[in-house]
Short mmCIF file of C-alpha atoms and ligand atoms in Angstrom, two decimals:
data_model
loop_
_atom_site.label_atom_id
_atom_site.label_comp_id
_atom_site.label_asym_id
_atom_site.label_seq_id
_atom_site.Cartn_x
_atom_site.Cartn_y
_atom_site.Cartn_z
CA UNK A 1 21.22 -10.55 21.44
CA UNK A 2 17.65 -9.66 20.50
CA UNK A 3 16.76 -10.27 16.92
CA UNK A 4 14.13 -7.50 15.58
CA UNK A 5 12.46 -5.98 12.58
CA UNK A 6 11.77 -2.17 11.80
CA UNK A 7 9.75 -1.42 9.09
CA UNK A 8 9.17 2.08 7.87
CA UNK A 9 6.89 3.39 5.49
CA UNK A 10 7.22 6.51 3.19
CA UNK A 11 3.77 6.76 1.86
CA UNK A 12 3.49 7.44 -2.01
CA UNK A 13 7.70 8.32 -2.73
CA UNK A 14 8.39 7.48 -6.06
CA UNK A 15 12.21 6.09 -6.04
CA UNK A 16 13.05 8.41 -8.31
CA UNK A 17 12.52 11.46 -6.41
CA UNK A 18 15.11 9.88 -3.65
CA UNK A 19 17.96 12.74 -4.34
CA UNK A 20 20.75 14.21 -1.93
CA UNK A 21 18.80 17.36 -2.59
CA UNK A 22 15.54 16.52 -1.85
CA UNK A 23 15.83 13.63 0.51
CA UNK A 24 19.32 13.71 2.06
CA UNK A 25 19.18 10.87 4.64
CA UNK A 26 17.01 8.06 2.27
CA UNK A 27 19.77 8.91 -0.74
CA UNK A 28 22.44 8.11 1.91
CA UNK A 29 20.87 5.01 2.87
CA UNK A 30 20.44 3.80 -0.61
CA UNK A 31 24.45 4.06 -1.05
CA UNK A 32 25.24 2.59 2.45
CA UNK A 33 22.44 -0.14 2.57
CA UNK A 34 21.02 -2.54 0.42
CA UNK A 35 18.80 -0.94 -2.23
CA UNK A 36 16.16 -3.31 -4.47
CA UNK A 37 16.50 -1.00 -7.22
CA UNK A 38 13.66 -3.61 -9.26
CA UNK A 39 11.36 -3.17 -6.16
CA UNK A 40 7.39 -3.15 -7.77
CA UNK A 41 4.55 -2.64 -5.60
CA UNK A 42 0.85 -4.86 -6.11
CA UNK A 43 -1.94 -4.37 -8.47
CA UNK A 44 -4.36 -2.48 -7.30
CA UNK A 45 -0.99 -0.18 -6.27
CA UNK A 46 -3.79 1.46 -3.60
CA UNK A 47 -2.43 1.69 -0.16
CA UNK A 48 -5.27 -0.23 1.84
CA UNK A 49 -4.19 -3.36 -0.85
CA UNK A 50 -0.29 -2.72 -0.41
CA UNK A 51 -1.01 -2.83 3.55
CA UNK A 52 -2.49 -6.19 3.46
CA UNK A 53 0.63 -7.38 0.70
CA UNK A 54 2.88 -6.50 3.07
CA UNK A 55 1.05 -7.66 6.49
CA UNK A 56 0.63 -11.48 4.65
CA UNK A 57 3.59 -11.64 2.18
CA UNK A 58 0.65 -12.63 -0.49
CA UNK A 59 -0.80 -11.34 -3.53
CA UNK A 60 -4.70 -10.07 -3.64
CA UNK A 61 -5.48 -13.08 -4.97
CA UNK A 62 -4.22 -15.05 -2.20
CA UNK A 63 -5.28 -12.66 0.62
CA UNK A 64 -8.26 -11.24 -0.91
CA UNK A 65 -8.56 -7.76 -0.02
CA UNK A 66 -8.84 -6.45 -3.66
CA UNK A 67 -7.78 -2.48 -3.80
CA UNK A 68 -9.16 0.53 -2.13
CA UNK A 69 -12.39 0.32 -2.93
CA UNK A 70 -14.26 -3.05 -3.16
CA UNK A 71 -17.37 -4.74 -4.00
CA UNK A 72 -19.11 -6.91 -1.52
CA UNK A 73 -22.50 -8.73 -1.52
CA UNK A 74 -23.95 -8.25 2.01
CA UNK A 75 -27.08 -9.98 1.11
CA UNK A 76 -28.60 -7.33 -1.71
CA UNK A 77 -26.14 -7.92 -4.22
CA UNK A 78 -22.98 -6.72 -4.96
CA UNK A 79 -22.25 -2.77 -3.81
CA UNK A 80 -18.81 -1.18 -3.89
CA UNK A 81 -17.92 -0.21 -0.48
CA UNK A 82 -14.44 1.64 0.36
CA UNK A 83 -12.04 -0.43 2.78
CA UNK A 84 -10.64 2.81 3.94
CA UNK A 85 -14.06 3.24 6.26
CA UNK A 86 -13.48 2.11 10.13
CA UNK A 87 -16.15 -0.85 9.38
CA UNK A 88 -14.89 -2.14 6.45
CA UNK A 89 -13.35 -5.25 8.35
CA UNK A 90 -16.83 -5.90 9.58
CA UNK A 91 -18.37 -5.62 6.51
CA UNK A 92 -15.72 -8.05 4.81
CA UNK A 93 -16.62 -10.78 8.00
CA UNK A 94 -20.47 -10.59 7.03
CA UNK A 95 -19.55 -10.83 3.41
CA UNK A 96 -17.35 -13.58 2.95
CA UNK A 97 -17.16 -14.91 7.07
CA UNK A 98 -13.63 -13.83 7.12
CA UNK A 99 -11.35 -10.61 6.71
CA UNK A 100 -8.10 -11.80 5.21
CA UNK A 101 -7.87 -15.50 3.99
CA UNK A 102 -4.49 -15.75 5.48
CA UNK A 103 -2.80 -14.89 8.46
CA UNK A 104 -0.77 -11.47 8.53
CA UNK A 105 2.50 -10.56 10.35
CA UNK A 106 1.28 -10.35 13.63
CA UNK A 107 -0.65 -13.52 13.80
CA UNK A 108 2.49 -15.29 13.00
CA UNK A 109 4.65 -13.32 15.13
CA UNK A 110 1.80 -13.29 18.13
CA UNK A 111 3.51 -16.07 20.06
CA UNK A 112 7.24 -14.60 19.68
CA UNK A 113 7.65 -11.19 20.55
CA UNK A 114 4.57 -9.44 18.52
CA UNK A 115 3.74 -6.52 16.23
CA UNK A 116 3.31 -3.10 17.15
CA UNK A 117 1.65 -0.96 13.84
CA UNK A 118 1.73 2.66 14.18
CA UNK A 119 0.05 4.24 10.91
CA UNK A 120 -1.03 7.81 10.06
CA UNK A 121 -2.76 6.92 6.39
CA UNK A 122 -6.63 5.68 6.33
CA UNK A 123 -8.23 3.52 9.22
CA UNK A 124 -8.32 0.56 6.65
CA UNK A 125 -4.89 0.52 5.57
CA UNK A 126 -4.12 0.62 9.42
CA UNK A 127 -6.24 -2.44 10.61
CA UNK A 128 -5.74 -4.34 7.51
CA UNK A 129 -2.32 -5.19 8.84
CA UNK A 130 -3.78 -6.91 11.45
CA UNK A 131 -7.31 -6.94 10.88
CA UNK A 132 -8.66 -9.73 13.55
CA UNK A 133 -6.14 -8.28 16.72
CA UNK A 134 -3.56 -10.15 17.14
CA UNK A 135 -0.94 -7.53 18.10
CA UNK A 136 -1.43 -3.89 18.35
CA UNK A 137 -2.32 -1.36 15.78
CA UNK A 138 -2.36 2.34 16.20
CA UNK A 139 -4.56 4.84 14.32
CA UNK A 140 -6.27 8.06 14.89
CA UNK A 141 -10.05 6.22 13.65
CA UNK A 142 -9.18 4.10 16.62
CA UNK A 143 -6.31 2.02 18.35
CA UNK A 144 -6.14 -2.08 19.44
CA UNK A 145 -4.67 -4.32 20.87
CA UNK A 146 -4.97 -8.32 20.98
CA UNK A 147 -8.59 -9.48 20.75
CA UNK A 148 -9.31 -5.81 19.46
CA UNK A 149 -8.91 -4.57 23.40
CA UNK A 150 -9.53 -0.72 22.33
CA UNK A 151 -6.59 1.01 23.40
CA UNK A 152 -7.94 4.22 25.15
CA UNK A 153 -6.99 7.38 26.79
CA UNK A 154 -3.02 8.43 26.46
CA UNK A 155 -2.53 5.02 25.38
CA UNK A 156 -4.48 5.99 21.92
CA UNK A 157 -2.98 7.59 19.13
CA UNK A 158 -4.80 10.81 18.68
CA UNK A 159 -2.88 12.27 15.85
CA UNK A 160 -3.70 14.29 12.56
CA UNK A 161 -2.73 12.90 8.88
CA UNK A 162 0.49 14.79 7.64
CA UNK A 163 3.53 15.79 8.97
CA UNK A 164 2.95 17.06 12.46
CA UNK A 165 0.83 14.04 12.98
CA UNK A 166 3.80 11.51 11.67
CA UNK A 167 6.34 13.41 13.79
CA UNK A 168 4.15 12.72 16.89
CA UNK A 169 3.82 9.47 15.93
CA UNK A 170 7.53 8.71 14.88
CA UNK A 171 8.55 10.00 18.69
CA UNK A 172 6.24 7.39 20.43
CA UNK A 173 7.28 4.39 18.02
CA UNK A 174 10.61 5.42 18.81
CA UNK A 175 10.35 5.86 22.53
CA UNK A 176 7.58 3.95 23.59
CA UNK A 177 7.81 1.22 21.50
CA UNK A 178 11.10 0.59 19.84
CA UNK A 179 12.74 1.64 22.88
CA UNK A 180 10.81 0.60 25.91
CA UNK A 181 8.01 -2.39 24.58
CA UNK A 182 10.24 -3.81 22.09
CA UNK A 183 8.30 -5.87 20.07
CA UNK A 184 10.01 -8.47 17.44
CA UNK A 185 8.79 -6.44 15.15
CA UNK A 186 7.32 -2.45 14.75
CA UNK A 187 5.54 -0.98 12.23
CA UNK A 188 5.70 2.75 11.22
CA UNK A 189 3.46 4.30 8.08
CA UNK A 190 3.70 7.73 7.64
CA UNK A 191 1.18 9.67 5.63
CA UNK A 192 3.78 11.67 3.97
CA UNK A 193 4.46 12.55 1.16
CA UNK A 194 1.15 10.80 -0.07
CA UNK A 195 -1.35 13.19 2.09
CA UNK A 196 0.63 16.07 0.16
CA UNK A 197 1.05 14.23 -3.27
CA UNK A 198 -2.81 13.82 -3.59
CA UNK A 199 -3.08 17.66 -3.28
CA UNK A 200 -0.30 19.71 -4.61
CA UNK A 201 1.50 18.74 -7.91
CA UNK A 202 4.69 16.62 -7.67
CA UNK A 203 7.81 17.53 -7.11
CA UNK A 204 6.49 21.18 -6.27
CA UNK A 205 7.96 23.09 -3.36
CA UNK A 206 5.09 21.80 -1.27
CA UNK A 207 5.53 18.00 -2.04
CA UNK A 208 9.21 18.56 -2.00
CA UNK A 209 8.70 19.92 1.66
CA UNK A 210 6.71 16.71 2.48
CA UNK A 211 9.38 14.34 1.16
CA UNK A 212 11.92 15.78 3.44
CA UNK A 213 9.63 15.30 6.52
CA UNK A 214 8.92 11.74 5.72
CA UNK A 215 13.12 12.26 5.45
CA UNK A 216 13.59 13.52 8.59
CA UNK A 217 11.38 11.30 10.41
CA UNK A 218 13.49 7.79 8.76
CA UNK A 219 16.45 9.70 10.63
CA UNK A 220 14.92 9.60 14.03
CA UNK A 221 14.06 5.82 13.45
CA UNK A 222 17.57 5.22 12.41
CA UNK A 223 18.96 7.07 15.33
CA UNK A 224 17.10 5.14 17.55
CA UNK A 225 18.10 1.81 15.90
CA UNK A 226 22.04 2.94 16.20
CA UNK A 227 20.97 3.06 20.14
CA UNK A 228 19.26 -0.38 20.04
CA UNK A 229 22.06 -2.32 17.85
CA UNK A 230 24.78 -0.34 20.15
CA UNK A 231 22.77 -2.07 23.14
CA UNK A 232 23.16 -5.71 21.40
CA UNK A 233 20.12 -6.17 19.60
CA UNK A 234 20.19 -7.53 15.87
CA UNK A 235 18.40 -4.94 14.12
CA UNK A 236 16.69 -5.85 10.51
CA UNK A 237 15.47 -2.28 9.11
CA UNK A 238 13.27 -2.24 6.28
CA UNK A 239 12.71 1.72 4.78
CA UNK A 240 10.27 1.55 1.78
CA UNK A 241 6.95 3.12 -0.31
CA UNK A 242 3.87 1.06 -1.00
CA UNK A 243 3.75 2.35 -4.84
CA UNK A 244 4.73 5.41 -6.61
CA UNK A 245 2.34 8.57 -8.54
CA UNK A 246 1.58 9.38 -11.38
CA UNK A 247 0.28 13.05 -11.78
CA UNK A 248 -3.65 12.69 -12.75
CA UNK A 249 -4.31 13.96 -16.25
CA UNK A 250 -7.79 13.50 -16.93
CA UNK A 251 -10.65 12.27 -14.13
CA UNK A 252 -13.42 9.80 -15.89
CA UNK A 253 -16.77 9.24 -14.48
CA UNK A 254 -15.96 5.30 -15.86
CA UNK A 255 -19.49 3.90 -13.83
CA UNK A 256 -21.28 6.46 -16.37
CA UNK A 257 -19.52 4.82 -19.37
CA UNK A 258 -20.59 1.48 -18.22
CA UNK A 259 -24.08 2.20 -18.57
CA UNK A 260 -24.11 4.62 -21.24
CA UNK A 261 -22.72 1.01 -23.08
CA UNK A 262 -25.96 -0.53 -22.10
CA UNK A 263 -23.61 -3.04 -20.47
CA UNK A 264 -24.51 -2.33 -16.89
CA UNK A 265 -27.91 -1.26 -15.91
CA UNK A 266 -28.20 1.75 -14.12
CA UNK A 267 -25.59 3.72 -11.91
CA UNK A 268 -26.40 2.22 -8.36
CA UNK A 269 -27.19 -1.71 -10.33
CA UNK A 270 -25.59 -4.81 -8.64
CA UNK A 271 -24.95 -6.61 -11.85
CA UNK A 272 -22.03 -5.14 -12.60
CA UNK A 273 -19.93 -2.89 -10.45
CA UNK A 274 -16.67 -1.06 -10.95
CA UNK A 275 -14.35 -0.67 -7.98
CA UNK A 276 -12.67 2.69 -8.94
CA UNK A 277 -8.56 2.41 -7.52
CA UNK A 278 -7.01 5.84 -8.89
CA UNK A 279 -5.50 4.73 -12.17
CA UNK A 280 -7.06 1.25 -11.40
CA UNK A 281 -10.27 -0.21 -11.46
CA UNK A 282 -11.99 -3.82 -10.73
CA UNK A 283 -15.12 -4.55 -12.44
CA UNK A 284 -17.38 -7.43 -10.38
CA UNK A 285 -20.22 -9.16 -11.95
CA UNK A 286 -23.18 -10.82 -10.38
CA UNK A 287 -23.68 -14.52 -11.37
CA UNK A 288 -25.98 -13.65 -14.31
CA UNK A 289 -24.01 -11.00 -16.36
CA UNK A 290 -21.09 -12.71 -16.01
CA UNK A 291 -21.56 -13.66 -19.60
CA UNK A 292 -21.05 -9.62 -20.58
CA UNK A 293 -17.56 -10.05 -20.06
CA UNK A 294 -16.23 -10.24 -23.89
CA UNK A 295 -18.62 -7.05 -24.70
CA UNK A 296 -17.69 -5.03 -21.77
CA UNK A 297 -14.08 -6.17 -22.61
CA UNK A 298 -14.81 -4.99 -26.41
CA UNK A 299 -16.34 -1.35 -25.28
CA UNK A 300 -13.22 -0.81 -22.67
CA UNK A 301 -10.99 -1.35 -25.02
CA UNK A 302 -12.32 1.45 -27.81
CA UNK A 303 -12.63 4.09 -24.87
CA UNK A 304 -9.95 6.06 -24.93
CA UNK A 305 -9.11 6.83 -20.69
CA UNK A 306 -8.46 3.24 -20.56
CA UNK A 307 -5.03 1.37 -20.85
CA UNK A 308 -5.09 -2.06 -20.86
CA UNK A 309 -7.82 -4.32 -19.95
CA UNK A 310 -7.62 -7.88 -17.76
CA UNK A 311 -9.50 -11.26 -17.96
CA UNK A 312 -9.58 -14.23 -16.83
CA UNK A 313 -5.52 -15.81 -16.77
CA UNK A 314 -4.37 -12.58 -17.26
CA UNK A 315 -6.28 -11.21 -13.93
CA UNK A 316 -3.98 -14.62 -12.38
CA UNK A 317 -0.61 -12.69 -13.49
CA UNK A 318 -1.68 -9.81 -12.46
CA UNK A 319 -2.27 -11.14 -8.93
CA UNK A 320 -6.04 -10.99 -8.74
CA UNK A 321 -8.40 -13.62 -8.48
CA UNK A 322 -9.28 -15.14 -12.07
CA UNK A 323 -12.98 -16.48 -10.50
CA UNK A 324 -15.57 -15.71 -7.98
CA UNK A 325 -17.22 -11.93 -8.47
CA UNK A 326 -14.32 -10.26 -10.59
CA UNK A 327 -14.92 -10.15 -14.11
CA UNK A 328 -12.32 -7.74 -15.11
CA UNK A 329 -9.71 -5.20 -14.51
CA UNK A 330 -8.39 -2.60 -16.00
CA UNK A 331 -4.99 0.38 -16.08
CA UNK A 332 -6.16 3.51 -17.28
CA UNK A 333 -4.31 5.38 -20.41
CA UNK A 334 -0.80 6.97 -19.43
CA UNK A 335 1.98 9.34 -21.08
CA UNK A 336 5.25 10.30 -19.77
CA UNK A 337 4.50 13.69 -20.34
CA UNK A 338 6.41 15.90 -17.77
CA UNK A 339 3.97 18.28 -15.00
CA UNK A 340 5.13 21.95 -14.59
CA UNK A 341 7.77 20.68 -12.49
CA UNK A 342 9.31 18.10 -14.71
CA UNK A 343 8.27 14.82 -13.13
CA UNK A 344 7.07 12.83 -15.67
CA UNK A 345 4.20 10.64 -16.39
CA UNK A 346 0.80 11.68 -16.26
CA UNK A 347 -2.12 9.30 -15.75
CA UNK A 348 -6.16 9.90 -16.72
CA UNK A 349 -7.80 8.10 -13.30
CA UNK A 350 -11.45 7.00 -12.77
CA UNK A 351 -13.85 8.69 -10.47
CA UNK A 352 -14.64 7.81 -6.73
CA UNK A 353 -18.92 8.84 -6.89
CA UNK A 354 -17.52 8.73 -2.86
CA UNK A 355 -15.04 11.27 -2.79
CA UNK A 356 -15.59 14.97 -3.80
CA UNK A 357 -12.18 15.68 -3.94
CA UNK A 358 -10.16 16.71 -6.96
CA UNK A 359 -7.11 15.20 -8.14
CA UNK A 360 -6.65 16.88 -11.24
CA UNK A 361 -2.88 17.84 -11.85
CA UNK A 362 -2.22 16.23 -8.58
CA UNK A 363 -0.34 12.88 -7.75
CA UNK A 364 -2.49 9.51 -7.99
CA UNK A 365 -1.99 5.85 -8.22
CA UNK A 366 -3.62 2.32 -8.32
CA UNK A 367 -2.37 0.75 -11.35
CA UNK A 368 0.59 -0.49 -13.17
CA UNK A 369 2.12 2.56 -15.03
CA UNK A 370 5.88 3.42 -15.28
CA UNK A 371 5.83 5.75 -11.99
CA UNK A 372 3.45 4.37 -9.69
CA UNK A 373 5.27 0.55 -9.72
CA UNK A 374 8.59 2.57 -8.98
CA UNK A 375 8.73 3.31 -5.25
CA UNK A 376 11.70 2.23 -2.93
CA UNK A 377 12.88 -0.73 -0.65
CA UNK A 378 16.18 0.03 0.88
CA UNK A 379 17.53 -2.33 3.35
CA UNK A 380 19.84 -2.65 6.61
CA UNK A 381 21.52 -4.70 8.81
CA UNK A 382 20.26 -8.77 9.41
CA UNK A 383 23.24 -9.73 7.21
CA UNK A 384 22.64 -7.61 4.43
CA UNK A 385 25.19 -6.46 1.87
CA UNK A 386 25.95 -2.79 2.71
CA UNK A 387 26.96 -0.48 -0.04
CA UNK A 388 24.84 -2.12 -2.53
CA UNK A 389 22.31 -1.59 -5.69
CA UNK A 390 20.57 -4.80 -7.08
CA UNK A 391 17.99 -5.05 -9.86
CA UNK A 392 17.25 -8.36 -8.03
CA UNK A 393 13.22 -8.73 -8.58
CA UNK A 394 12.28 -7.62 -5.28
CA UNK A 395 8.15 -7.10 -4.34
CA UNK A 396 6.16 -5.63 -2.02
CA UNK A 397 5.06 -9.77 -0.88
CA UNK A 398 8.99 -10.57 -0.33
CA UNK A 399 9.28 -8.34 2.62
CA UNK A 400 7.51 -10.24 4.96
CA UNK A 401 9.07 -13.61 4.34
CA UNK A 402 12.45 -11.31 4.85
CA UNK A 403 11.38 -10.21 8.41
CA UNK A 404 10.35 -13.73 9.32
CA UNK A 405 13.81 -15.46 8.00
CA UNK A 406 15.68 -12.71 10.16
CA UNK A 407 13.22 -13.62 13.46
CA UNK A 408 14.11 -17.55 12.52
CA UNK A 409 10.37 -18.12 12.02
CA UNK A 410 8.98 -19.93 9.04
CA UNK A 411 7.09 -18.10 5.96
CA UNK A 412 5.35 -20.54 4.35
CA UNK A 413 2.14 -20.13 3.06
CA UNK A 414 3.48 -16.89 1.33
CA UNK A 415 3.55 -15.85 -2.49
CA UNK A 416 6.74 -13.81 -1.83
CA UNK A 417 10.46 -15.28 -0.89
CA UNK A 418 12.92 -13.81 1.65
CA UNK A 419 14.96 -11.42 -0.28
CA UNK A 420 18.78 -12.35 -0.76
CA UNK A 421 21.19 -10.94 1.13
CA UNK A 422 24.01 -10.56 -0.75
CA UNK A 423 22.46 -9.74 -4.42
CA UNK A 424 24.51 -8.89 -7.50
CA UNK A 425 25.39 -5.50 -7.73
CA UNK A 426 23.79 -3.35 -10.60
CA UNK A 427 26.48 -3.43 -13.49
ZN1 ZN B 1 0.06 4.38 -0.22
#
């Protein structure tokens, strides 16, 4: 008997848009499965953060890759880069002489049996599941395999982001890799229905549409699990989202605001820098404005886009380093106002100067509201109770510490803990 690990990722789906209706086969699978009702993604709740929370089983504190975009001091001071980009890990390495600070899945697993990633969202929340190649990772910016061995010609993944490309993808993790390579544990992200959600309005026919591909594509996975377990193997499947959406309400130019304050210098200054993350942001400070911190946290506070505002031990609880170059972070202001097609909670988000794009009245995400900290962990088989719904805390860090207890490996080292297998049921 083989003991291995699925994991399969529904980019972006809030839990509460799991219905019989609009997602037949994940609705089915909360009932018959185990379902972490409680389950709460990581601050930044950016996808590229969520990737490396769920490659280490650690917090961004711990692992240190601090939301989609970042600021990093390459020598000229601090500049706010996005970890999306190809080079990214690169860039990380010359920064700080490291990518993560602690080793992901597929270091650990390396020795006994390996990773396999397959993912159809940005090249950085591809490689940072595995950002120093120690298993394989698949993506259309490029594809590796240990020691970063480019994978090339039919052995590449050379794919487009939405649902054809996560249908051509879904048939060679199932086939090639599930089915024939067999690693202890495979990885499958699929862009949908977050490539859709950041360009159509929730829950409108064309997001609906994207939900049930992601949908369809957890059946073929399942399918081919039902083949593997009826062949012997012990199958631990793990079907989830990194975070939720809110619908964007407003879109703030927030770096303008800064220096309109007087608190930061100029637009493109290195003394202080905010890391924009969708309904999120990180503000960094060089060594000498530091000392801005209670002002900045004063003028933040009166604006009216923005939510709440972090410091110091409340950047620690929020998972986020309390030192080094962040100063601050901050959850932009929220309603629960319904969109046009009655999904609630709308969200005012702060501007990416690096993306032209529009996500006005579309889905976004990146902080802590209501919506975007309610996507969904189902899971099956490796002992699990079946039929069940827990509000059992349950995190985005616990799931690798659960695939390593099924694989009889140890997880320490890890902010999260294995998840229980037989949790109360929901009263
Ligand atoms: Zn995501």
């Amino acid at each position: 008997m083989a003991r291995r690990a699925v994991i399969v990722v529904c980019d972006s789906l809030r839990q509460d848009l799991i219905r019989p209706d609009t997602a037949p086969v994940l609705a089915g699978l909360m009932a018959d499965a185990c379902a972490f009702r409680a389950y709460r993604s990581v601050f930044p709740s950016t996808t590229r953060t969520s990737s490396a929370s769920m490659a280490t089983g650690c917090l961004p504190a711990t692992h240190g890759l601090l939301g989609n975009t970042m600021a990093l001091d390459e020598g000229e001071g601090l500049v706010c880069r996005s970890v999306g980009n190809p080079d990214f890990r690169q860039r990380m390495r010359r920064a700080t002489g490291a990518t993560l600070k602690v080793p992901t899945l597929a270091q650990r697993l390396a020795p006994h049996g390996g990773a396999v990633v397959m993912s159809n969202v940005s090249a950085g929340a591809a490689y940072f599941h595995d950002p120093d190649g120690w298993g394989y990772v698949y993506h259309r910016a490029g594809s590796f395999g240990p020691g970063l061995e480019p994978e090339t010609g039919d052995r590449h993944l050379a794919i487009g982001i939405g649902a054809e490309g996560d249908r051509a993808m879904t048939d060679r993790f199932c086939g090639e890799v599930l089915s024939d390579r067999r690693p202890a544990l495979g990885v499958l992200w699929l862009s949908e229905p977050d490539h859709t959600g950041h360009a159509e309005p929730l829950g409108s026919p064309a997001h609906l549409a994207a939900i049930r591909t992601a949908d369809d594509r957890v059946a073929q996975v399942l399918a081919t699990v039902a083949r593997l377990e009826a062949a012997g193997d012990a199958v631990l499947v793990v079907v989830c989202s990194d975070h939720g959406m809110e619908t964007t309400r407003r879109t703030v130019d927030a770096t303008a605001r800064l220096v309109a304050s007087g608190l930061k210098d100029a637009a493109d200054s290195t003394d202080i820098v905010l890391a924009p993350n969708g309904t999120g942001a990180v503000i960094y400070a060089a060594p000498h404005a530091r000392d801005r911190g209670p002002a900045l946290r004063r003028f933040l506070e009166a604006e009216d886009w923005v939510g709440r505002v972090f410091a110091g031990p409340e950047l620690a609880e929020l998972g986020m380093p309390a030192g080094g170059d962040v100063l601050l972070a901050l959850t932009t202001a929220a309603d629960d106002e319904p969109n046009g097609y009655g999904v609630r909670g709308r969200a005012d988000i702060v501007a990416d100067p690096e993306s032209s794009k529009s996500y006005d009245g579309f889905g976004q995400h990146g902080g802590i509201g209501v919506n975007e900290q309610n996507p969904f962990l189902v899971v099956r088989g490796g002992g699990f109770a079946t039929a069940r719904a827990t509000d059992h805390p349950a995190s985005l860090i616990d799931i690798a510490p659960t695939v390593l207890r099924h694989l009889g490996q140890p997880a320490e080292g890890m902010d999260g803990r294995a998840l229980p297998l037989d949790p109360p049921q929901v009263v």
